[in-house]
Short mmCIF file of C-alpha atoms in Angstrom, two decimals:
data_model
loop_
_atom_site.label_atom_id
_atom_site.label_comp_id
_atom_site.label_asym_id
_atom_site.label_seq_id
_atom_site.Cartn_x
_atom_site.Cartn_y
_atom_site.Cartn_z
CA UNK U 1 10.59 -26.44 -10.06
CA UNK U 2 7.34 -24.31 -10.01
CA UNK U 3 3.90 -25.11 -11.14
CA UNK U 4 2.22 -28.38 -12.63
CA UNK U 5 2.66 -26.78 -15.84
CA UNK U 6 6.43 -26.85 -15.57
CA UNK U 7 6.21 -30.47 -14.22
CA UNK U 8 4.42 -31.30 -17.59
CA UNK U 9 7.47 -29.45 -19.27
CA UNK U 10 10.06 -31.24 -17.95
CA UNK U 11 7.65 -34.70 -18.22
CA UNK U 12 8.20 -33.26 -21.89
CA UNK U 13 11.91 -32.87 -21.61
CA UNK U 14 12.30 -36.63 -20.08
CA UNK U 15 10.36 -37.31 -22.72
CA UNK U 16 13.06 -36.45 -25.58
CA UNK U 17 15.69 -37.54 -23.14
CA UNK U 18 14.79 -40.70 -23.12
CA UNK U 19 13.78 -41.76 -26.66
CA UNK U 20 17.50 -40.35 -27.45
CA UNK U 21 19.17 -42.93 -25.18
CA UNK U 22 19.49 -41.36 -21.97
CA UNK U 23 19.42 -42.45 -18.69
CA UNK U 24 16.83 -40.65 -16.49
CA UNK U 25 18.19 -40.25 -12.39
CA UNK U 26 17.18 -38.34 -9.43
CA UNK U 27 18.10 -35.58 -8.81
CA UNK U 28 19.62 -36.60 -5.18
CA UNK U 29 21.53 -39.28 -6.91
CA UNK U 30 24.88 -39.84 -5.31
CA UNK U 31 26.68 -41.40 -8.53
CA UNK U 32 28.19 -39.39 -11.76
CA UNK U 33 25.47 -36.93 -13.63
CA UNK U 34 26.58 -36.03 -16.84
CA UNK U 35 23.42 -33.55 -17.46
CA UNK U 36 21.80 -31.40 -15.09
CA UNK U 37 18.39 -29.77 -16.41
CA UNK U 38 16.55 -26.99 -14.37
CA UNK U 39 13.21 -25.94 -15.41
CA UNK U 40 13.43 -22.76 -13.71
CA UNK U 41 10.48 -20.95 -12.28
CA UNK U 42 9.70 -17.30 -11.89
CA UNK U 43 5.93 -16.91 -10.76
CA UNK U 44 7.22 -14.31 -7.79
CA UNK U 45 10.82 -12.89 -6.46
CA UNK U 46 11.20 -15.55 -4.00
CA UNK U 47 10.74 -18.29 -7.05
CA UNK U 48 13.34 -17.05 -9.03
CA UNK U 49 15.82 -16.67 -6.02
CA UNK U 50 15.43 -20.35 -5.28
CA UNK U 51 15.78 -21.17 -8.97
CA UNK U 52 19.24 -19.40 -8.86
CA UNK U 53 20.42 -20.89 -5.21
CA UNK U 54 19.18 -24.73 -6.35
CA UNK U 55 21.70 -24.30 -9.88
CA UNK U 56 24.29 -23.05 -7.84
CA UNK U 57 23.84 -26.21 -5.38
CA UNK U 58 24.04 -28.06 -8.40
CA UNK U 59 27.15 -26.71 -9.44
CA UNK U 60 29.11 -27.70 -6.28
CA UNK U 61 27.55 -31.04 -5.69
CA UNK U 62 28.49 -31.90 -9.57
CA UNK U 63 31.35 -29.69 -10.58
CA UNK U 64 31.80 -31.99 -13.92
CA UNK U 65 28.08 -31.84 -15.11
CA UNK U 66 27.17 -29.84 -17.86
CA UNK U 67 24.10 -27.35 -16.46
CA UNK U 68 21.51 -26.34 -18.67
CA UNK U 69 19.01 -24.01 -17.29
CA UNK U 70 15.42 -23.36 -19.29
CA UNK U 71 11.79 -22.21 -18.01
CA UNK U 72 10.55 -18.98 -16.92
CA UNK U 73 12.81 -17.20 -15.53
CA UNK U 74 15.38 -17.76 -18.08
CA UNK U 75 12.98 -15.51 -20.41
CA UNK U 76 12.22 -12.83 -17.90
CA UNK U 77 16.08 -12.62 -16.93
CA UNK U 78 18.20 -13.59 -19.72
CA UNK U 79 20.84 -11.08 -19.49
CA UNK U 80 21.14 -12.63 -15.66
CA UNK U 81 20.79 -16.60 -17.16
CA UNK U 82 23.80 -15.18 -19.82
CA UNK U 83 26.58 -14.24 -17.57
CA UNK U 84 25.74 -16.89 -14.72
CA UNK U 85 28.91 -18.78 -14.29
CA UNK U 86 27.25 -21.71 -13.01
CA UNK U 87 25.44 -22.70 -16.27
CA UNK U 88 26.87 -24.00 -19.16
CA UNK U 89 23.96 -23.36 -21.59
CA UNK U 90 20.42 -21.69 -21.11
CA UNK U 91 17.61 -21.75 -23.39
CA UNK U 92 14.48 -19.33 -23.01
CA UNK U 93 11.33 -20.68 -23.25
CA UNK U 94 10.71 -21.10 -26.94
CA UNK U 95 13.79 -23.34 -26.89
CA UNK U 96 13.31 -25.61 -24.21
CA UNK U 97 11.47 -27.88 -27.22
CA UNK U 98 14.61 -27.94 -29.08
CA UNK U 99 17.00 -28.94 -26.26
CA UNK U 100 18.37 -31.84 -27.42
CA UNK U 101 20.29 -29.55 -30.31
CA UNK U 102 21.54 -28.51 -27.61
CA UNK U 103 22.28 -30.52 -24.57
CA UNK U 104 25.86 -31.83 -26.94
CA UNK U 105 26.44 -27.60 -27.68
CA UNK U 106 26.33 -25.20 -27.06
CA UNK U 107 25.22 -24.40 -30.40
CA UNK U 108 25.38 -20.73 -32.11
CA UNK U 109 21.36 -19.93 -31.26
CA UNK U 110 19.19 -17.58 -32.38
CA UNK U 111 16.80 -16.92 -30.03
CA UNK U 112 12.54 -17.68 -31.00
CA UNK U 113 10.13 -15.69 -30.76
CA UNK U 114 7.13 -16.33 -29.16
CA UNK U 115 4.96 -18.04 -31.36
CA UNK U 116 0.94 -18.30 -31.36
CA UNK U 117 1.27 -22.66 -32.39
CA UNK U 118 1.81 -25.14 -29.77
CA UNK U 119 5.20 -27.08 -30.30
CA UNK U 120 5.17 -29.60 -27.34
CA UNK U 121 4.12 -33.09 -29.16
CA UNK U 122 6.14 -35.21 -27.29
CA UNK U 123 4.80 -37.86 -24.66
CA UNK U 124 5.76 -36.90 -21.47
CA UNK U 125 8.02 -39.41 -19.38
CA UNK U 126 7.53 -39.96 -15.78
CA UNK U 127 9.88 -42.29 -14.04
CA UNK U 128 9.45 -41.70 -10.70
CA UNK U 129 5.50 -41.00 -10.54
CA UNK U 130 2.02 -42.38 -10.15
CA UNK U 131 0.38 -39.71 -11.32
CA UNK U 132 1.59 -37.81 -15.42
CA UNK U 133 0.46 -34.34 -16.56
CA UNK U 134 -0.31 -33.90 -20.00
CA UNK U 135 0.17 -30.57 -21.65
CA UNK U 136 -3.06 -28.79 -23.68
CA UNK U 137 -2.39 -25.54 -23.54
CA UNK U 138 0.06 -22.84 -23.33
CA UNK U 139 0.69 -18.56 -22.57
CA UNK U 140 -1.62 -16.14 -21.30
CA UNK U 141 -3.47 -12.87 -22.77
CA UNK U 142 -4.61 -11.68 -19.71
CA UNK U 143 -2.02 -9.53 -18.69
CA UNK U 144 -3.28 -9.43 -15.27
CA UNK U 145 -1.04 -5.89 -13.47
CA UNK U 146 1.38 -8.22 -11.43
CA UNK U 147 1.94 -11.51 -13.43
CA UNK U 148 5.08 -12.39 -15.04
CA UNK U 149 3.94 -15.21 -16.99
CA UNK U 150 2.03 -13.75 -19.93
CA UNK U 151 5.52 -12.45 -20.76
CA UNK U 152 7.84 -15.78 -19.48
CA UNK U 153 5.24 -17.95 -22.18
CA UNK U 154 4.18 -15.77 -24.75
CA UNK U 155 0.61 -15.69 -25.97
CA UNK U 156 -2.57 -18.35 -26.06
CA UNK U 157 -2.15 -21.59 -28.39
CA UNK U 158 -3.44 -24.82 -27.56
CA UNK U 159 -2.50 -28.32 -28.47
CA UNK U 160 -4.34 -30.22 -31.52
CA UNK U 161 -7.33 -32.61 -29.73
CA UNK U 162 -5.75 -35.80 -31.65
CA UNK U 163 -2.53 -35.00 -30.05
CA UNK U 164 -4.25 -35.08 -26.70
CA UNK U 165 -6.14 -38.37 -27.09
CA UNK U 166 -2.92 -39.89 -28.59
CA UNK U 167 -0.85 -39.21 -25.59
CA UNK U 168 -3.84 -39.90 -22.94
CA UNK U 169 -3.68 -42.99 -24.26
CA UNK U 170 0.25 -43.74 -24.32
CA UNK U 171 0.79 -42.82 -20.64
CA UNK U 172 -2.87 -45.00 -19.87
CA UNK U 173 -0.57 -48.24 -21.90
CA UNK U 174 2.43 -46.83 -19.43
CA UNK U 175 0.16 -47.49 -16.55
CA UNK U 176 -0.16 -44.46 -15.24
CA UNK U 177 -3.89 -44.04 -13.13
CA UNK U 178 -4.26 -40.30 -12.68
CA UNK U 179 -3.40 -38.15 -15.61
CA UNK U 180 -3.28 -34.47 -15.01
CA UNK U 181 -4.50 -31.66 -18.02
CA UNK U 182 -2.26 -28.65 -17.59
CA UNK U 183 -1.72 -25.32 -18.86
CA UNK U 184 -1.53 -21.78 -18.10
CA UNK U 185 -5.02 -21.21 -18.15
CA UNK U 186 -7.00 -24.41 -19.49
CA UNK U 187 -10.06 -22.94 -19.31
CA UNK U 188 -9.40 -21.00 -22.15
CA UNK U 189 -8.60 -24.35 -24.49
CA UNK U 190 -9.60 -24.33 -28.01
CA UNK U 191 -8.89 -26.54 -30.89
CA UNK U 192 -11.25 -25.35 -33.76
CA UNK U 193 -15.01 -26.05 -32.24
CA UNK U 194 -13.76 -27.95 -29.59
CA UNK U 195 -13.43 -26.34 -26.20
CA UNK U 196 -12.39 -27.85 -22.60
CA UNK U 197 -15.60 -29.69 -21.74
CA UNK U 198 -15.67 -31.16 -25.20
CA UNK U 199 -12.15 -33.02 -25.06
CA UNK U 200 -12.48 -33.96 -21.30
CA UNK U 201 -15.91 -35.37 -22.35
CA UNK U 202 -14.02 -37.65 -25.35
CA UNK U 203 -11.24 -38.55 -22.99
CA UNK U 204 -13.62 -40.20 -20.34
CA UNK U 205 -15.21 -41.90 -22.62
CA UNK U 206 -12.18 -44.28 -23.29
CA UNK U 207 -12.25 -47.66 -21.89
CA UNK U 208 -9.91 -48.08 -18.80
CA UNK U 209 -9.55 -47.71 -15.03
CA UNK U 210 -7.99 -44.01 -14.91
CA UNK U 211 -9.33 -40.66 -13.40
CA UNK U 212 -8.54 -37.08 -15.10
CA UNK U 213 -7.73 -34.03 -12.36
CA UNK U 214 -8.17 -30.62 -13.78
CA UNK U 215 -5.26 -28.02 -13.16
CA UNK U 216 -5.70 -24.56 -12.07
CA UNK U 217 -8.35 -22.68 -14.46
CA UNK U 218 -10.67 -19.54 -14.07
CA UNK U 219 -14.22 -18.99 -13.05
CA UNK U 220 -14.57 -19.39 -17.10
CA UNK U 221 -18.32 -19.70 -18.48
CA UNK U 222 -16.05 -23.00 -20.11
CA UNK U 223 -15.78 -24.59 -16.63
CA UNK U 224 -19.38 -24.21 -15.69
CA UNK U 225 -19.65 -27.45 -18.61
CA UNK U 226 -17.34 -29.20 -16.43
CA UNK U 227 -19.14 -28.66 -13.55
CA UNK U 228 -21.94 -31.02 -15.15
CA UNK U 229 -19.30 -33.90 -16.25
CA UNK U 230 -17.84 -33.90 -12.48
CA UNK U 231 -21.34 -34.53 -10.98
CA UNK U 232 -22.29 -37.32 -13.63
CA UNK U 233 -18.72 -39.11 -14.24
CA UNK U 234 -16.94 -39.99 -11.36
CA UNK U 235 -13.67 -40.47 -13.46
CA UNK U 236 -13.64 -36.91 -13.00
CA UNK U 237 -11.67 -36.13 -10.23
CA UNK U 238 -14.11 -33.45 -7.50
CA UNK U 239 -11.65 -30.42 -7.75
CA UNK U 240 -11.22 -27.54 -9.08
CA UNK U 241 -8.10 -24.36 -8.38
CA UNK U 242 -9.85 -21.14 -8.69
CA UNK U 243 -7.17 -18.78 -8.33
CA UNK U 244 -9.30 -15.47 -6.49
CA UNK U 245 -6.51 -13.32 -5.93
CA UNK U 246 -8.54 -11.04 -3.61
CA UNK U 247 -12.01 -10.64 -2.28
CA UNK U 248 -12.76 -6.75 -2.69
CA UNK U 249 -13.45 -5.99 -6.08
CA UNK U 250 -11.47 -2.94 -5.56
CA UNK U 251 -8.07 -4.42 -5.71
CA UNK U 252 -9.46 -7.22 -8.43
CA UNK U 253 -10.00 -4.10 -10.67
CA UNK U 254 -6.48 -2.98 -9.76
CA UNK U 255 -5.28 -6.21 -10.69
CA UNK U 256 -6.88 -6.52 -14.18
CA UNK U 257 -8.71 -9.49 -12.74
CA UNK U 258 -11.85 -9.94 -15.15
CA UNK U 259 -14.53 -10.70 -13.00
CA UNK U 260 -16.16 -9.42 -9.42
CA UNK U 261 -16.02 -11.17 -6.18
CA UNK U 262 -20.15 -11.73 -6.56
CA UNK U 263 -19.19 -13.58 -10.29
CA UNK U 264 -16.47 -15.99 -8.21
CA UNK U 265 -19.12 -16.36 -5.76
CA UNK U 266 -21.83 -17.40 -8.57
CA UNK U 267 -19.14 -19.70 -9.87
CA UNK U 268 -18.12 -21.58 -7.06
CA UNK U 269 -21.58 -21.89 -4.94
CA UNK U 270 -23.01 -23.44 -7.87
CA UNK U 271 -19.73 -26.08 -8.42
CA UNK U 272 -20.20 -26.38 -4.43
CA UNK U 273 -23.69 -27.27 -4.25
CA UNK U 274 -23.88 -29.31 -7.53
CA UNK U 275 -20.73 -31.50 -6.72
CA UNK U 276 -20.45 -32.78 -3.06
CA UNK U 277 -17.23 -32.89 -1.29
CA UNK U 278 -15.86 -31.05 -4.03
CA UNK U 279 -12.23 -29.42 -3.51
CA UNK U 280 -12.39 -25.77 -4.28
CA UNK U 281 -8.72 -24.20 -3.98
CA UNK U 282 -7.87 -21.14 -4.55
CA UNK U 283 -4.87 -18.30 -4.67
CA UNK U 284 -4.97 -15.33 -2.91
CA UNK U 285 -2.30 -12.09 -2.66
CA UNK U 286 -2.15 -9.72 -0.19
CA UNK U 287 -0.65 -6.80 0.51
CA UNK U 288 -1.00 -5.76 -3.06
CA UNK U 289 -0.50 -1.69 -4.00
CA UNK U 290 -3.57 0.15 -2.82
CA UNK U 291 -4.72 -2.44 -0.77
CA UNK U 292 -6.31 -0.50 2.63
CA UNK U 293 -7.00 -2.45 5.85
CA UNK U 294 -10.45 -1.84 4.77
CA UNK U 295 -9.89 -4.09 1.35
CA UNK U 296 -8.15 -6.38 3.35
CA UNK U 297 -10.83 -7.16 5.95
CA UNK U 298 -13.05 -7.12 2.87
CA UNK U 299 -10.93 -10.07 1.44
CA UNK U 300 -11.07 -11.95 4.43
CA UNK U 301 -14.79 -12.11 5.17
CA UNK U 302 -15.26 -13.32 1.22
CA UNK U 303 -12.59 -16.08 1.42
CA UNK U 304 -15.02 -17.00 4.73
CA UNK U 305 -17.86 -16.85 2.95
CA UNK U 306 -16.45 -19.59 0.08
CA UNK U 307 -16.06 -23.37 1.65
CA UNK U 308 -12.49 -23.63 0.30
CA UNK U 309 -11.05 -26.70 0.72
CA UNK U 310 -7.40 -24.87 0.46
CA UNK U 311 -5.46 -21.83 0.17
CA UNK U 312 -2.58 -20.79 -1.39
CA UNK U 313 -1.43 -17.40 0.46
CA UNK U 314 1.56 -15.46 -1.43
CA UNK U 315 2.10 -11.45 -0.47
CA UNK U 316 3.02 -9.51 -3.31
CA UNK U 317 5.77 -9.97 -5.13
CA UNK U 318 7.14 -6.98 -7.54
CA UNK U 319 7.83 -8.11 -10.87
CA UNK U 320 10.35 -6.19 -12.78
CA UNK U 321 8.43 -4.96 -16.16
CA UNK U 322 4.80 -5.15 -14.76
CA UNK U 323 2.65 -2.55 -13.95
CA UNK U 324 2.10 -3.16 -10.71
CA UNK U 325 5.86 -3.06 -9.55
CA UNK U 326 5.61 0.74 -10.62
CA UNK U 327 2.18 0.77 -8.61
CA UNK U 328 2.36 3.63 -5.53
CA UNK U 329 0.79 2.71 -2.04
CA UNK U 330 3.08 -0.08 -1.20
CA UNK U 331 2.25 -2.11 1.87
CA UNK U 332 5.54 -1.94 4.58
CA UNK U 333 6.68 -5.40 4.93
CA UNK U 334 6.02 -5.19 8.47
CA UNK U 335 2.04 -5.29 7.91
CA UNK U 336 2.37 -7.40 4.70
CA UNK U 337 3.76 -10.22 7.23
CA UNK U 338 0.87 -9.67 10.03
CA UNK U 339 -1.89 -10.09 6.84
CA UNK U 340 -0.22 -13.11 5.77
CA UNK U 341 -0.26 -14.35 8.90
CA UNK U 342 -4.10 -13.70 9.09
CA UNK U 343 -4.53 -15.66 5.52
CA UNK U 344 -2.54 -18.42 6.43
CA UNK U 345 -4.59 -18.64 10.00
CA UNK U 346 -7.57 -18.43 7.77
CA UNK U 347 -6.85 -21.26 5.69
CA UNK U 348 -5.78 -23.69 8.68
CA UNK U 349 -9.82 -23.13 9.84
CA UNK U 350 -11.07 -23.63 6.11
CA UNK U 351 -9.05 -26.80 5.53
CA UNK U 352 -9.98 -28.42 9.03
CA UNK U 353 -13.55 -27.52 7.99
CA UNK U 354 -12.88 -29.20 4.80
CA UNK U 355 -11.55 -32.54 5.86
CA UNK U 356 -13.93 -32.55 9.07
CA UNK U 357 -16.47 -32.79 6.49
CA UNK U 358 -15.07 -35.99 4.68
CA UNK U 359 -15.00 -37.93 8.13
CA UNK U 360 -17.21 -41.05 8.08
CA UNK U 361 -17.23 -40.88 3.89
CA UNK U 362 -16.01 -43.61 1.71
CA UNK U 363 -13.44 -41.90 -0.46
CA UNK U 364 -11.66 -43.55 -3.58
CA UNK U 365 -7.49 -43.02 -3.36
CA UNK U 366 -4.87 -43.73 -5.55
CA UNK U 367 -2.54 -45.69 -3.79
CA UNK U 368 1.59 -44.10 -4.00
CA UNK U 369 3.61 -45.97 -1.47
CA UNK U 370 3.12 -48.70 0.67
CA UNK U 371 5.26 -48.85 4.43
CA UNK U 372 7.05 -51.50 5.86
CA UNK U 373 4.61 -51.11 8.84
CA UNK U 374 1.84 -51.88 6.52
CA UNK U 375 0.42 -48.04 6.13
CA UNK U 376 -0.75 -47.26 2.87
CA UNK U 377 -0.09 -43.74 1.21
CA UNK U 378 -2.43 -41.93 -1.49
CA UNK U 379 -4.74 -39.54 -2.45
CA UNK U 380 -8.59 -39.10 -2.58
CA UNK U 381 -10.27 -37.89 -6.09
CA UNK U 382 -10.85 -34.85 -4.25
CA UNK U 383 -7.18 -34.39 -3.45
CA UNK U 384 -7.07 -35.19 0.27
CA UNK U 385 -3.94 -37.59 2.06
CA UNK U 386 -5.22 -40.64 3.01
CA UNK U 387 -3.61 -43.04 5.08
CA UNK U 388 -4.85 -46.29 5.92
CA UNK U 389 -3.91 -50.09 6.99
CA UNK U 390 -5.19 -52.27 3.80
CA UNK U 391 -4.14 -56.51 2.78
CA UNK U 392 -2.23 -56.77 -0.10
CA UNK U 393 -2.32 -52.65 -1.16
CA UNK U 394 -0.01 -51.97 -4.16
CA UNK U 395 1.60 -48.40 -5.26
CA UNK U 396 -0.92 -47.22 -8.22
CA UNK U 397 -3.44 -49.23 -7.92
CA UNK U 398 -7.04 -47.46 -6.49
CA UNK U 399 -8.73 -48.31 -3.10
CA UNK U 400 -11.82 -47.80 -1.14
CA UNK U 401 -11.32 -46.24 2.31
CA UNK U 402 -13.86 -45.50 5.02
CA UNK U 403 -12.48 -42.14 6.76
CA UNK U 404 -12.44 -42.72 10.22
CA UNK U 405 -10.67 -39.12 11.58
CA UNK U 406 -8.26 -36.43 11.34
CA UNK U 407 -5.08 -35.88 12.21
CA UNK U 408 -3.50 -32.60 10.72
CA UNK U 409 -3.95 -31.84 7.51
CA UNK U 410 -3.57 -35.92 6.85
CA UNK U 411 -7.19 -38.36 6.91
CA UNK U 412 -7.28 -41.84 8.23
CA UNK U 413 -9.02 -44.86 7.76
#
């Protein structure tokens, strides 16, 4: 559940899983499950709600399984995750790296702390995807007012280079095409000298037909390096997630965001301009405390101002032991739903702009499923839908496809 950094955890889980003789399944499979693993997810309210209601599902649909539940928020609620009668075991963060101790327990545990070393060496495993993640860094010291996270997974550490290149290369033998780099905040890697541009630099220089997508970072004076690598290697994929948060520096001060709107600006313009038809996607929260319909309208005419390719709209969420849940000036939920609606409205017209300008382009896709009716399924370097009618198209292999129009949020050529 959750993020692409969870994905990579659970990649991580499968991982162990498998090497100790077990079976990996969907999760819709009808047959007998003898293990049920949720990575939970606790990024807002509604995320943790959904965690709870999916093990719950679980627990009628597979009455005999044993349920383990790990992630998120089992660190931010543990005395909740503790008295759930629907899990048999559940392992905080820290743990999750240890669950195969576990998974025959439950074991007397004593529960880790949250340690400044990175413990996740294990390949990932990926059975039912195209596309793997690969874990290089973990936690958060930003401590930005409303986020959970910083306290779900514990402070910055980031994964040994060698590890990196060792496992880039495992899931390349695996056959995987598009390999992900993950972490809370990747733009703060750093592995003695080495920083992000540095290890994406040695990883495309390995021989093989592969491209590397970038997970969500910062407007980091790291990533402006990267911006250079995207324009010259096209094995980096054109996109970058630039969480915003809001457009009036107002509110980003509120948050303990550390930059202005005019820095994001800076930042993105100059990816924009120096790497066409990149995706630029971005998060944005409204409704936060203190928020006016000044700051608001503020926001809106920024996000404008950016060609995002994407938005991802969420109104604030109260987080039990952040500052901002004690935060006066609460929006009424009334006029929290009318801005979202506004965002949301806002990010169908920069999205259609977006894709209108990739019609009549040639655009490189990785190829995920192929229809009986001869449609092919993937996804552009610059993280676009593409469907098109090809001879002989196979499920991970890459193809060439002249964009011919639009239809939704969906190209097709």
């Amino acid at each position: 559940m959750g993020c692409r950094l969870n994905q990579a955890d659970t990649a991580l889980i499968f991982g162990r899983l498998k090497d100790a003789g077990y079976e990996i399944v969907e999760p819709d499979t009808d047959g007998p499950i003898d293990v049920i693993i949720i990575n939970s997810c606790a990024v807002t309210a509604s995320a943790s709600q959904k965690s709870r209601q999916y093990v719950r599902a679980c627990r009628r649909n597979h009455p005999e399984a044993k349920i383990i539940v790990t992630g998120c928020d089992s660190e931010v609620e543990k005395e909740f995750w503790k008295n759930e009668k629907s899990v048999d075991i559940y392992l905080p963060n820290p743990d999750k790296t240890r669950i195969l101790d576990y998974i025959n327990g439950p074991l007397p545990r004593q529960e880790a702390a949250m340690e400044k070393i990175f413990l996740e060496n294990t390949t990932g495993f990926y059975p039912f995807r195209n596309r793997a993640f690969i874990k290089i860094q973990e936690g958060c010291d930003a401590y930005c007012t409303y986020c959970i996270v910083p306290y779900a997974r514990g402070p910055e550490r980031s994964r040994e280079h060698k590890e990196i290149i060792c496992e880039f290369r495992k899931l390349l033998e695996h056959g995987h095409k598009e390999i992900v780099l993950t972490g809370v905040n990747i733009s703060t890697y750093r592995d003695g000298k080495l920083g992000l541009g540095e290890i994406v630099s040695e990883l495309l220089a390995i021989e093989g037909d592969f491209r590397i997508r970038l997970s969500s970072t910062e407007p980091h004076i790291e990533n402006r390096k990267l911006i250079g690598i995207m324009k010259n290697n096209p094995k980096l994929c054109r996109f970058l997630h630039l969480p915003l948060q809001h457009g009036a520096n107002e509110i980003l001060k509120l948050m303990g965001r550390k930059y202005t709107a005019e820095e994001f600006a800076d930042f993105a313009n100059e990816a924009i301009s120096s790497v066409p038809g990149i995706h630029l996607g971005t998060d944005v929260i409204c409704g936060f405390p203190g928020e006016t319909e000044q700051f608001f309208e503020k926001s809106c005419r920024f996000i404008e101002s950016i060609p995002f390719a994407n938005l991802h709209v969420f109104s604030f969420s109260p987080r039990k032991g952040t500052p901002a849940a004690d935060f006066d000036d609460k929006l009424k939920p009334a006029e929290m739903k009318v801005r979202h609606q506004k965002l949301e409205a806002l990010e169908d017209m920069l999205a259609s702009r977006f894709l209108d300008s990739q019609i009549g382009i040639t655009l490189k896709i990785l190829i995920e499923k192929v229809r009986k009716n001869g449609e092919s399924e993937g996804w552009s370097d610059n993280y676009i839908r593409v469907i098109s009618h090809m001879e002989n198209a196979k499920p991970g292999s890459f193809a060439n496809v002249l964009i011919k129009e639009k239809s939704g949020k969906i190209l097709k050529g």
